[in-house]
PDB file of C-alpha atoms in Angstrom:
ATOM      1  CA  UNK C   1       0.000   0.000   0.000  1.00  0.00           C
ATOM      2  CA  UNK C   2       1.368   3.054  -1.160  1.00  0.00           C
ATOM      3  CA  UNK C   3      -0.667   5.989   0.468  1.00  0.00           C
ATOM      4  CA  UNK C   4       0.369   9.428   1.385  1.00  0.00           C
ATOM      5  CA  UNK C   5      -0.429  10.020   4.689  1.00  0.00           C
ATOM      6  CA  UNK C   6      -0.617  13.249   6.265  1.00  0.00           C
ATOM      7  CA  UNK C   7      -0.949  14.092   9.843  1.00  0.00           C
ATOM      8  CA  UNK C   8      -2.271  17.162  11.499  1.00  0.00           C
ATOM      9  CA  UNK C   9      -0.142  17.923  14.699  1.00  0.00           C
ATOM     10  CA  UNK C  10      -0.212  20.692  17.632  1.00  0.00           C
ATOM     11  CA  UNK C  11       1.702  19.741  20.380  1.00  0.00           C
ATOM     12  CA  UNK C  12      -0.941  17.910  22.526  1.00  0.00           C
ATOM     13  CA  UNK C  13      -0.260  14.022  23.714  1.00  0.00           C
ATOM     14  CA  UNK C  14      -3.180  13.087  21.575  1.00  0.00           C
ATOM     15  CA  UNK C  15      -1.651  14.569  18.563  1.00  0.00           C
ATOM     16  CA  UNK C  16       1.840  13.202  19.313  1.00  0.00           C
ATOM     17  CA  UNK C  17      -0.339   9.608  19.727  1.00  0.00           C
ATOM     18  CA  UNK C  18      -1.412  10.588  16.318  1.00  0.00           C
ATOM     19  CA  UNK C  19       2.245  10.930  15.166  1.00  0.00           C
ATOM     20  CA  UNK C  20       3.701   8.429  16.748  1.00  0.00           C
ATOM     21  CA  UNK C  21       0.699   5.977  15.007  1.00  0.00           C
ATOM     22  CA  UNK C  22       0.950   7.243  11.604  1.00  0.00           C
ATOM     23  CA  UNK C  23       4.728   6.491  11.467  1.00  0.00           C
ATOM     24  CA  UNK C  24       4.825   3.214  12.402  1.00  0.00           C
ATOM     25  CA  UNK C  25       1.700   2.975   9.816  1.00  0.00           C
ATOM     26  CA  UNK C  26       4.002   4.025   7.380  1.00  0.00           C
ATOM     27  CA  UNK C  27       6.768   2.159   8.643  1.00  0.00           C
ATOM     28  CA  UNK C  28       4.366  -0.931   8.290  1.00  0.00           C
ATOM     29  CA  UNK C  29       2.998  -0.193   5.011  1.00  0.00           C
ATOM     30  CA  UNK C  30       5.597   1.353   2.879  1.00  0.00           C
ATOM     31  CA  UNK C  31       3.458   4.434   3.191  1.00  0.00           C
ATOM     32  CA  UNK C  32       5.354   7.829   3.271  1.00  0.00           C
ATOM     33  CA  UNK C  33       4.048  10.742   5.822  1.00  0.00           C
ATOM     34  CA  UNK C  34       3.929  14.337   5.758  1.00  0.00           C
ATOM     35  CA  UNK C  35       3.727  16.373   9.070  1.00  0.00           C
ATOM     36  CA  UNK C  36       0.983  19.100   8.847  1.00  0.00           C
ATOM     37  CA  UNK C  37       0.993  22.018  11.538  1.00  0.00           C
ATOM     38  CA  UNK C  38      -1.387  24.495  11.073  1.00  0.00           C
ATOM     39  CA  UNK C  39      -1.307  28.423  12.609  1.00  0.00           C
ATOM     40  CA  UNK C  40      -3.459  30.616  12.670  1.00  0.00           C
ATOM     41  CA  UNK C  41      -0.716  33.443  12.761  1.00  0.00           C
ATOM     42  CA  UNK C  42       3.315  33.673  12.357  1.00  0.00           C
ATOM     43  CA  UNK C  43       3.372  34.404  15.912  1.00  0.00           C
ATOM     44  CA  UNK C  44       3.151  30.728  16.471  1.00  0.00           C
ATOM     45  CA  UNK C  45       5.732  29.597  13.990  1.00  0.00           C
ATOM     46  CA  UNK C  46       8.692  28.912  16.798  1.00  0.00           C
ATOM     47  CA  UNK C  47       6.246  26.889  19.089  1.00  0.00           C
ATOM     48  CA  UNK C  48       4.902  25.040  15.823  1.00  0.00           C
ATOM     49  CA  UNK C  49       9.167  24.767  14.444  1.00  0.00           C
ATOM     50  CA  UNK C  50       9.365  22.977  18.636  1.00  0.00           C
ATOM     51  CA  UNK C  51       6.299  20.711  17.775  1.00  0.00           C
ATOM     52  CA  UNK C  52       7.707  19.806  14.601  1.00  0.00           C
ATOM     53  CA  UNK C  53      11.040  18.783  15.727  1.00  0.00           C
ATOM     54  CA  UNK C  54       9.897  16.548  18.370  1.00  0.00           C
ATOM     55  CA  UNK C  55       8.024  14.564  16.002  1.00  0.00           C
ATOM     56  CA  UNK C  56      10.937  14.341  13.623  1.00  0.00           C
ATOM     57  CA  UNK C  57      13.007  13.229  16.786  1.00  0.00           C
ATOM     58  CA  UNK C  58       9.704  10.010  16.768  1.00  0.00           C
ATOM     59  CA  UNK C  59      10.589   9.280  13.102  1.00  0.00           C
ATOM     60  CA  UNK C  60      13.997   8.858  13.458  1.00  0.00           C
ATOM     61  CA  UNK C  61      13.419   6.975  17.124  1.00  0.00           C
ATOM     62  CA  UNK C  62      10.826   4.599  14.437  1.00  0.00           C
ATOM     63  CA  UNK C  63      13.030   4.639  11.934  1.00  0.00           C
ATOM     64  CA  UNK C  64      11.368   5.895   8.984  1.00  0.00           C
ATOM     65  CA  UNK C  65      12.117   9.600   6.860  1.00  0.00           C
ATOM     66  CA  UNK C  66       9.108  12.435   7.017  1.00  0.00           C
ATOM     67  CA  UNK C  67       8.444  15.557   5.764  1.00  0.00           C
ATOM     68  CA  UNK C  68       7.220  18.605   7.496  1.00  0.00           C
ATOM     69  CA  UNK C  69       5.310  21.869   6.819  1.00  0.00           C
ATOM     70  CA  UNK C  70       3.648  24.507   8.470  1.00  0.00           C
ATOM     71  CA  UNK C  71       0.632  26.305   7.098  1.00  0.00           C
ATOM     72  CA  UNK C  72      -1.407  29.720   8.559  1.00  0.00           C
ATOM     73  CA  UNK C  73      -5.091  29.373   8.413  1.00  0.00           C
ATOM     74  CA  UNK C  74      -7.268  31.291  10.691  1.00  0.00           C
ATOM     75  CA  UNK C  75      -9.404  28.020  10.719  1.00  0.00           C
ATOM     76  CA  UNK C  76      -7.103  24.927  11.837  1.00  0.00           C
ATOM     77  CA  UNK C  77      -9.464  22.341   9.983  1.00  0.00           C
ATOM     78  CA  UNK C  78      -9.431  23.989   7.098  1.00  0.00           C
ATOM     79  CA  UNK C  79      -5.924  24.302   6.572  1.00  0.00           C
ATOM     80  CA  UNK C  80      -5.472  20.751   7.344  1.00  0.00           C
ATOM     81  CA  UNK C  81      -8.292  19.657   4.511  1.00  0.00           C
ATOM     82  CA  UNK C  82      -6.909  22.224   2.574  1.00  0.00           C
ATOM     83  CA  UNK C  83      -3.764  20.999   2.494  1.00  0.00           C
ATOM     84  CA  UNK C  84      -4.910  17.126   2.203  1.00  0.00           C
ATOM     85  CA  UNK C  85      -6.647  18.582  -1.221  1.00  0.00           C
ATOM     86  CA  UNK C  86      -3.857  19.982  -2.881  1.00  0.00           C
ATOM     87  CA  UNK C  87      -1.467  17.633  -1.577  1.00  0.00           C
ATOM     88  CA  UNK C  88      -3.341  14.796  -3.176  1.00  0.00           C
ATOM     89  CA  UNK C  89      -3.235  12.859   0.334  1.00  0.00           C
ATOM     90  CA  UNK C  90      -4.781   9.567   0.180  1.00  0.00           C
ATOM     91  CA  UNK C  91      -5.488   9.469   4.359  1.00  0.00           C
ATOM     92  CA  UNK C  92      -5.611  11.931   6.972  1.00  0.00           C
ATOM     93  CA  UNK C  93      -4.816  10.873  10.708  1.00  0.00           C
ATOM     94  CA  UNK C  94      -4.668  13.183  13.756  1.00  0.00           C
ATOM     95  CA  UNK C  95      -5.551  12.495  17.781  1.00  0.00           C
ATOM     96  CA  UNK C  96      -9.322  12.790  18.764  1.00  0.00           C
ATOM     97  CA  UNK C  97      -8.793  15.794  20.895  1.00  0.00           C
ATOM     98  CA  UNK C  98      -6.340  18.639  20.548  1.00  0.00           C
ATOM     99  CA  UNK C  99      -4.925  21.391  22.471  1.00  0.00           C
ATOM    100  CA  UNK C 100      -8.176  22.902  23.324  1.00  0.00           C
ATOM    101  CA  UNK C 101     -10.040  19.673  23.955  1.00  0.00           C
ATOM    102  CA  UNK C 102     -11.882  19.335  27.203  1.00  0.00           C
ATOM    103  CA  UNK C 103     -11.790  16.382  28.454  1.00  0.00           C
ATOM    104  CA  UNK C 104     -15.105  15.861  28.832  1.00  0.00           C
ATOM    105  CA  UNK C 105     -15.271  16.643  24.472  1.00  0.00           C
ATOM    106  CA  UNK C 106     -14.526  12.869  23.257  1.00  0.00           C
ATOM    107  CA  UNK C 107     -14.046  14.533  19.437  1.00  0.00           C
ATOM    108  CA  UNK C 108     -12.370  17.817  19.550  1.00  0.00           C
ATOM    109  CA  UNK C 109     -13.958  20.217  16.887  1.00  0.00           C
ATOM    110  CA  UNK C 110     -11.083  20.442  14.446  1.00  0.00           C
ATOM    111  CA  UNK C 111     -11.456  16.093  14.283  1.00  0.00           C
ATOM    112  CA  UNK C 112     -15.141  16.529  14.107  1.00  0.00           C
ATOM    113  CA  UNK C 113     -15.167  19.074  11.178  1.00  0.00           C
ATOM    114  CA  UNK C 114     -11.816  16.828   9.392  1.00  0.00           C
ATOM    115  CA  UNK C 115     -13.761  13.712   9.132  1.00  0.00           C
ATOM    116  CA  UNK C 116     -17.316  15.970   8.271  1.00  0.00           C
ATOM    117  CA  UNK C 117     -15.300  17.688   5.230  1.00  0.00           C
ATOM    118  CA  UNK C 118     -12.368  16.025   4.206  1.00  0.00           C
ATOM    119  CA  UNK C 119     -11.788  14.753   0.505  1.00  0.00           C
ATOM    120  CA  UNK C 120     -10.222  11.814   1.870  1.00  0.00           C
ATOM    121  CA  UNK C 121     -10.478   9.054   4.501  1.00  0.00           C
ATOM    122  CA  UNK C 122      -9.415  10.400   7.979  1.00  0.00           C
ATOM    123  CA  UNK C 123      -8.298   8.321  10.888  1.00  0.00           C
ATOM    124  CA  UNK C 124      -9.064   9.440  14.385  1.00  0.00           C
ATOM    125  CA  UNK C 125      -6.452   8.057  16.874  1.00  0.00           C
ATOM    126  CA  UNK C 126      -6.970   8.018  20.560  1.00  0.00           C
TER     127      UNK C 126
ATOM    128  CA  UNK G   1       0.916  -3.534  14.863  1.00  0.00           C
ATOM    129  CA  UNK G   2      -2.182  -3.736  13.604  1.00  0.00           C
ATOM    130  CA  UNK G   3      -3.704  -7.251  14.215  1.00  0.00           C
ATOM    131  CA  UNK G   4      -7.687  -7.322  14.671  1.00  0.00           C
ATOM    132  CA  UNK G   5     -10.111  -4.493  11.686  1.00  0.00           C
ATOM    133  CA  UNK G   6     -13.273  -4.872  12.120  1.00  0.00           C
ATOM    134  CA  UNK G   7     -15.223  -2.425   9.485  1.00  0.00           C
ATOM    135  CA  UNK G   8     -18.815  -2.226   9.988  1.00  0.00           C
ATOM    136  CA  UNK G   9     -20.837  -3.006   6.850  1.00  0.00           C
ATOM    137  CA  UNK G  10     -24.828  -1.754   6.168  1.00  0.00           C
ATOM    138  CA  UNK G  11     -24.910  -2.778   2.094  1.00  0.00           C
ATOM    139  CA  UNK G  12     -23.920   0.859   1.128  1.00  0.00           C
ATOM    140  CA  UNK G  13     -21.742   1.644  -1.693  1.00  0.00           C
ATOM    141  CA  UNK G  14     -19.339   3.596   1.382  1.00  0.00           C
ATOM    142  CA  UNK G  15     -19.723   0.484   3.408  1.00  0.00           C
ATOM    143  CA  UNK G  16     -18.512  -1.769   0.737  1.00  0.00           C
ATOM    144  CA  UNK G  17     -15.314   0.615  -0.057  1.00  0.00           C
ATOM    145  CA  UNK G  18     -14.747   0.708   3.352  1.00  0.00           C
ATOM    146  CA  UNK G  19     -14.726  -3.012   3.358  1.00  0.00           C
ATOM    147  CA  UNK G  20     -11.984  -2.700   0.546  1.00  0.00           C
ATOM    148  CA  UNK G  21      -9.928  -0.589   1.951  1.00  0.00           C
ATOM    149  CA  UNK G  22     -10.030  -2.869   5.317  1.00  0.00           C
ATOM    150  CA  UNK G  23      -9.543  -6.399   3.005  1.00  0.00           C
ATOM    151  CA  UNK G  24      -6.010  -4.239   1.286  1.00  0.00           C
ATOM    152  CA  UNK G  25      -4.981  -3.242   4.982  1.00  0.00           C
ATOM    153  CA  UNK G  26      -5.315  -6.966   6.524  1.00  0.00           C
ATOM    154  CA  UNK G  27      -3.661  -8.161   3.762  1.00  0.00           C
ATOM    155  CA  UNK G  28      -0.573  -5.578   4.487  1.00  0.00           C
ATOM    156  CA  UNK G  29      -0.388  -6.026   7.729  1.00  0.00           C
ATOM    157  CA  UNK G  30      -1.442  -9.926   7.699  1.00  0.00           C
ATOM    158  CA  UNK G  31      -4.582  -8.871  10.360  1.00  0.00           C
ATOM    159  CA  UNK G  32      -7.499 -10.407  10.872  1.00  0.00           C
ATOM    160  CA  UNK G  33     -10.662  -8.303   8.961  1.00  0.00           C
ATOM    161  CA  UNK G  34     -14.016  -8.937  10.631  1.00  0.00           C
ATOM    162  CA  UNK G  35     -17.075  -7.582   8.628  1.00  0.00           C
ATOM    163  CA  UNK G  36     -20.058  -6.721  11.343  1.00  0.00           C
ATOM    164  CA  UNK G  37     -23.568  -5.925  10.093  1.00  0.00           C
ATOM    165  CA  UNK G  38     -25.480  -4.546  13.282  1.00  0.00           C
ATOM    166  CA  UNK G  39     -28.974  -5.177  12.452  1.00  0.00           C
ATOM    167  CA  UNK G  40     -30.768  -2.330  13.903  1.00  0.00           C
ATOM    168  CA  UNK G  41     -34.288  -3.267  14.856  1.00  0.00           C
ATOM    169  CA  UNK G  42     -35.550  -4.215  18.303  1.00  0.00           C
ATOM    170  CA  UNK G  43     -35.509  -8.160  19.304  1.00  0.00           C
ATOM    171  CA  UNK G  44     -36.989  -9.851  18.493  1.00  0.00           C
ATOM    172  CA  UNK G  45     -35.798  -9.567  14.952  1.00  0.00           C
ATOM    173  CA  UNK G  46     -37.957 -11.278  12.262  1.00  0.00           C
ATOM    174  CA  UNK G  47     -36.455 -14.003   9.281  1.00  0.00           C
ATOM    175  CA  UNK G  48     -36.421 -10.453   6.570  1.00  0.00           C
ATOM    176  CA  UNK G  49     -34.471  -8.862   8.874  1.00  0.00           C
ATOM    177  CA  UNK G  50     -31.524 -11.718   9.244  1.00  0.00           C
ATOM    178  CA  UNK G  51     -31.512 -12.836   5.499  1.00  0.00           C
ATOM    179  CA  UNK G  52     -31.176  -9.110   4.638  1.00  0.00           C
ATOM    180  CA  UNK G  53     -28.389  -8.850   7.462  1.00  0.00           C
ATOM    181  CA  UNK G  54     -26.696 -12.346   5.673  1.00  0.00           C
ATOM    182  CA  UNK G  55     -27.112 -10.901   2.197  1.00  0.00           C
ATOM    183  CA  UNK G  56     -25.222  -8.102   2.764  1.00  0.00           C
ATOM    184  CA  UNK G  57     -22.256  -9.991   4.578  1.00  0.00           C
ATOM    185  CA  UNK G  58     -22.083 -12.580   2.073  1.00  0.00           C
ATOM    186  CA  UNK G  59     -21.386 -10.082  -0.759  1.00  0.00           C
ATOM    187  CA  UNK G  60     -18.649  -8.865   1.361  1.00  0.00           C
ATOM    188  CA  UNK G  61     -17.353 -12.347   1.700  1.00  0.00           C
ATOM    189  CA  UNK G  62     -17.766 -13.010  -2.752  1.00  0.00           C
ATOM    190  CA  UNK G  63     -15.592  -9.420  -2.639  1.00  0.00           C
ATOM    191  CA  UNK G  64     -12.897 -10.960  -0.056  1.00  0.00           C
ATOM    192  CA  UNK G  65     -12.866 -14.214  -2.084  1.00  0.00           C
ATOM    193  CA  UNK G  66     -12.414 -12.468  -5.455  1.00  0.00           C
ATOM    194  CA  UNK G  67      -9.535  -9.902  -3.716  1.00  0.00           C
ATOM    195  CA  UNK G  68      -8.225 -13.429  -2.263  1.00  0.00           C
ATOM    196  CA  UNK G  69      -8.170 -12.477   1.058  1.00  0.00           C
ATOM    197  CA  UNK G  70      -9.286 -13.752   4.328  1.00  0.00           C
ATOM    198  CA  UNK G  71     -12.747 -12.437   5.921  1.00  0.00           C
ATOM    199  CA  UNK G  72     -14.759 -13.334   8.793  1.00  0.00           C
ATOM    200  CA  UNK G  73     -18.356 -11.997   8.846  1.00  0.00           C
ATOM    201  CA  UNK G  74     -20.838 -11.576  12.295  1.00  0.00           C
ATOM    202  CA  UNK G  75     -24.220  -9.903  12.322  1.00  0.00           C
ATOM    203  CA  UNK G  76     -25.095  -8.168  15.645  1.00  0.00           C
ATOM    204  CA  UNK G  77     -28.556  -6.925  17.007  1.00  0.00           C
ATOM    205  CA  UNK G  78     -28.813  -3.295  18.423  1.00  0.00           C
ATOM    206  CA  UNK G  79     -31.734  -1.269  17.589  1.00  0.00           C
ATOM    207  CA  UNK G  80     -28.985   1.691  18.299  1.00  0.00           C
ATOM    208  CA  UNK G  81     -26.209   0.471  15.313  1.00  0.00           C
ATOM    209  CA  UNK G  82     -23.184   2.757  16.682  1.00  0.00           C
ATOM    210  CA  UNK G  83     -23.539   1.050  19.511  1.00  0.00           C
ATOM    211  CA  UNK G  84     -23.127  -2.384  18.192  1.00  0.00           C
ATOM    212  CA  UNK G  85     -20.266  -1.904  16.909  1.00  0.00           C
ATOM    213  CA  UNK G  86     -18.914  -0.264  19.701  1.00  0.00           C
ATOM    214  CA  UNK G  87     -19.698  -3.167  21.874  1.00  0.00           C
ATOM    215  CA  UNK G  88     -18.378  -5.528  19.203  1.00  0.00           C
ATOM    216  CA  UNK G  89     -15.215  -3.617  18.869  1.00  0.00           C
ATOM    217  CA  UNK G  90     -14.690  -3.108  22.875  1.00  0.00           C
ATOM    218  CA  UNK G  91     -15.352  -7.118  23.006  1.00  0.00           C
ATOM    219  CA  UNK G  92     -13.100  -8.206  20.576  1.00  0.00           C
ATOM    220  CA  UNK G  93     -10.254  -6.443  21.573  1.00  0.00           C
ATOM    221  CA  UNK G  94      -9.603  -4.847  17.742  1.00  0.00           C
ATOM    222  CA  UNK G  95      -7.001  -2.581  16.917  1.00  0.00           C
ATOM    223  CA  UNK G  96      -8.726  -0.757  14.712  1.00  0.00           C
ATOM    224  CA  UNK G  97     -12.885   0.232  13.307  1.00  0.00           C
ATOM    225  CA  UNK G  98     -13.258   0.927   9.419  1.00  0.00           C
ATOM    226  CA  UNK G  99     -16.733   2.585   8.903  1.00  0.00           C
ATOM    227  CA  UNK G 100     -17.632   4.422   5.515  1.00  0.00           C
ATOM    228  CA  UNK G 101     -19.181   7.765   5.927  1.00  0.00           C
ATOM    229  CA  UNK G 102     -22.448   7.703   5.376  1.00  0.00           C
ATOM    230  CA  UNK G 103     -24.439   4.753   5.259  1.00  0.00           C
ATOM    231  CA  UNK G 104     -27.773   3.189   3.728  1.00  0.00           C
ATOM    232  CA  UNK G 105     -29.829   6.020   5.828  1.00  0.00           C
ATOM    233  CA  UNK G 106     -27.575   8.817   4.539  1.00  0.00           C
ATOM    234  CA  UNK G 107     -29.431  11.577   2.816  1.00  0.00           C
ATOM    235  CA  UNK G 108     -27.232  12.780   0.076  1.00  0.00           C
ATOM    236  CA  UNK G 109     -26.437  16.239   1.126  1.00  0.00           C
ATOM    237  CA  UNK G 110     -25.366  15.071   4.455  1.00  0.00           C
ATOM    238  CA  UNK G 111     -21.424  14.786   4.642  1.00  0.00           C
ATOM    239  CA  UNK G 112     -21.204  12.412   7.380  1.00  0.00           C
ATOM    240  CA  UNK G 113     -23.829   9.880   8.725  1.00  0.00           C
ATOM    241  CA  UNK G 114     -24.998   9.795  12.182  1.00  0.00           C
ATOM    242  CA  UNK G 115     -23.398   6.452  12.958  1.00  0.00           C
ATOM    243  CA  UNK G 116     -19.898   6.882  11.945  1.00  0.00           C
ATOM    244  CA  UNK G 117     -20.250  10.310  13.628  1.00  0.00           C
ATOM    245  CA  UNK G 118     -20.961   8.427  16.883  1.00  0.00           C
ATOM    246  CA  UNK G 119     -18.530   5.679  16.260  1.00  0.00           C
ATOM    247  CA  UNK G 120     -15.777   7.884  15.586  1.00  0.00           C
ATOM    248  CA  UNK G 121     -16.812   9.850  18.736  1.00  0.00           C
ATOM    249  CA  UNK G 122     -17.004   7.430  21.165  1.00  0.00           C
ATOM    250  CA  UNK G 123     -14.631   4.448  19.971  1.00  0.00           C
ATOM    251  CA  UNK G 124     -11.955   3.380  22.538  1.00  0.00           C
ATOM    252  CA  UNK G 125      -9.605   2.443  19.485  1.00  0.00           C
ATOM    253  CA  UNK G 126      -8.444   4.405  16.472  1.00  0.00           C
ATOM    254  CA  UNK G 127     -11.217   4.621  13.632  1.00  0.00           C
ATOM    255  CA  UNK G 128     -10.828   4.791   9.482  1.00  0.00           C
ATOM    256  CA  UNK G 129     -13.712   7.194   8.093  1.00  0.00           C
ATOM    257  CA  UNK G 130     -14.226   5.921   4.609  1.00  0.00           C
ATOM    258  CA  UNK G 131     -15.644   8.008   1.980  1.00  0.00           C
TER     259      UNK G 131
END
């Protein structure tokens, strides 16, 4: 199976999960995986860079190459089915709750609206 | 590792490419695939009911036999579907739910269906959204 896979991260355990699941997918599969943060200003592009870098620190730790990028959006779900559109991603998988998740929320909104709008199939890790 | 899919099934187009995808994925990753049909009336269930609920698994077996891969098939009664195949995944122990978007009910405009909204919701493992 040859899929792209692209993963929507923002620092939060869940998302790491996410990461961390979607690599050793990959790893599994012979799938390749691109990292997808998405801000909703520059201000956020050193805390997004930190993100980033930790889950490039998982690859390597899995053993498997990935690609990152960083996208501004004033609407996180957009950005990430934007950038599963013109990516041509086959798969979509992010954490079921992100940094503003209650806990009581079992499907954080960005999640919810993903798998409402996306082109693509979307895996929900928790 | 993936080792147990279970992808739930209704005799939708989105069900049956959801069973597809799950049938190429057990075959990567040598896992067991496990297509449920919840039959959602209230017990007890009459003989239309089952042979439409064995109907719909069987073609999902003829599509696993064609793609050469291994299948089991289980029919479940809930009047409340998500939560059939919630309790079916919680009580197998699987790794992993495969639903397709909308199902059999879906009204065309809708994006998502009720029941994978709820299964991807409340699931205690990861879930596939098919479309």
């Amino acid at each position: 199976m040859t899929m792209k896979l692209l993963v929507a991260v923002d620092g939060s355990p869940e998302s790491e999960k996410a990461a961390r699941y979607a690599l050793q997918f990959a790893k599994d599969t012979g799938a390749s995986v691109t990292i997808l943060t998405v801000i909703t200003s520059s201000v956020a592009r050193e805390e997004s860079e930190k993100v980033l870098a930790r889950i490039r620190d998982a690859a390597k730790e899995i053993g498997i190459g990935c690609d990152t990028r960083s996208h501004i959006n004033s609407t996180i779900s957009r950005g990430i089915i934007d950038e599963a559109e013109k990516g041509g991603f086959d798969q979509i998988i992010m954490g079921s709750r992100g940094l503003t998740g209650l806990k009581r929320v079992l499907l954080g909104s960005v999640a919810d609206s993903v798998t409402h709008y996306a082109h693509c199939p979307v895996t929900i890790v928790r | 590792m993936i080792k147990k899919l279970l992808v739930a099934v209704d005799g939708s187009p989105e069900a049956e490419k959801a069973a597809r995808y799950a049938l190429k994925l057990g075959r990567a990753y040598d896992a067991s695939v496990t297509a449920l049909n919840v039959i959602g009336v209230e017990p007890p269930i009459e003989r239309e009911d089952e042979r439409k609920s064995k109907e719909i698994l069987s073609h999902i077996k003829e599509i696993a036999k064609k793609a050469k891969a291994n299948c089991k098939t289980k029919s479940r009664i809930d009047p409340i579907v998500h939560r059939g195949i919630l309790d079916e995944a919680d009580e197998g122990g699987y790794d992993l739910i495969i639903i397709g978007s909308k199902g059999l009910t879906g009204i065309k405009r809708m994006v998502m269906g009720s029941v994978a909204e709820n299964v991807a919701r409340h699931a205690n493992c990861p879930v596939t959204v098919i479309r």
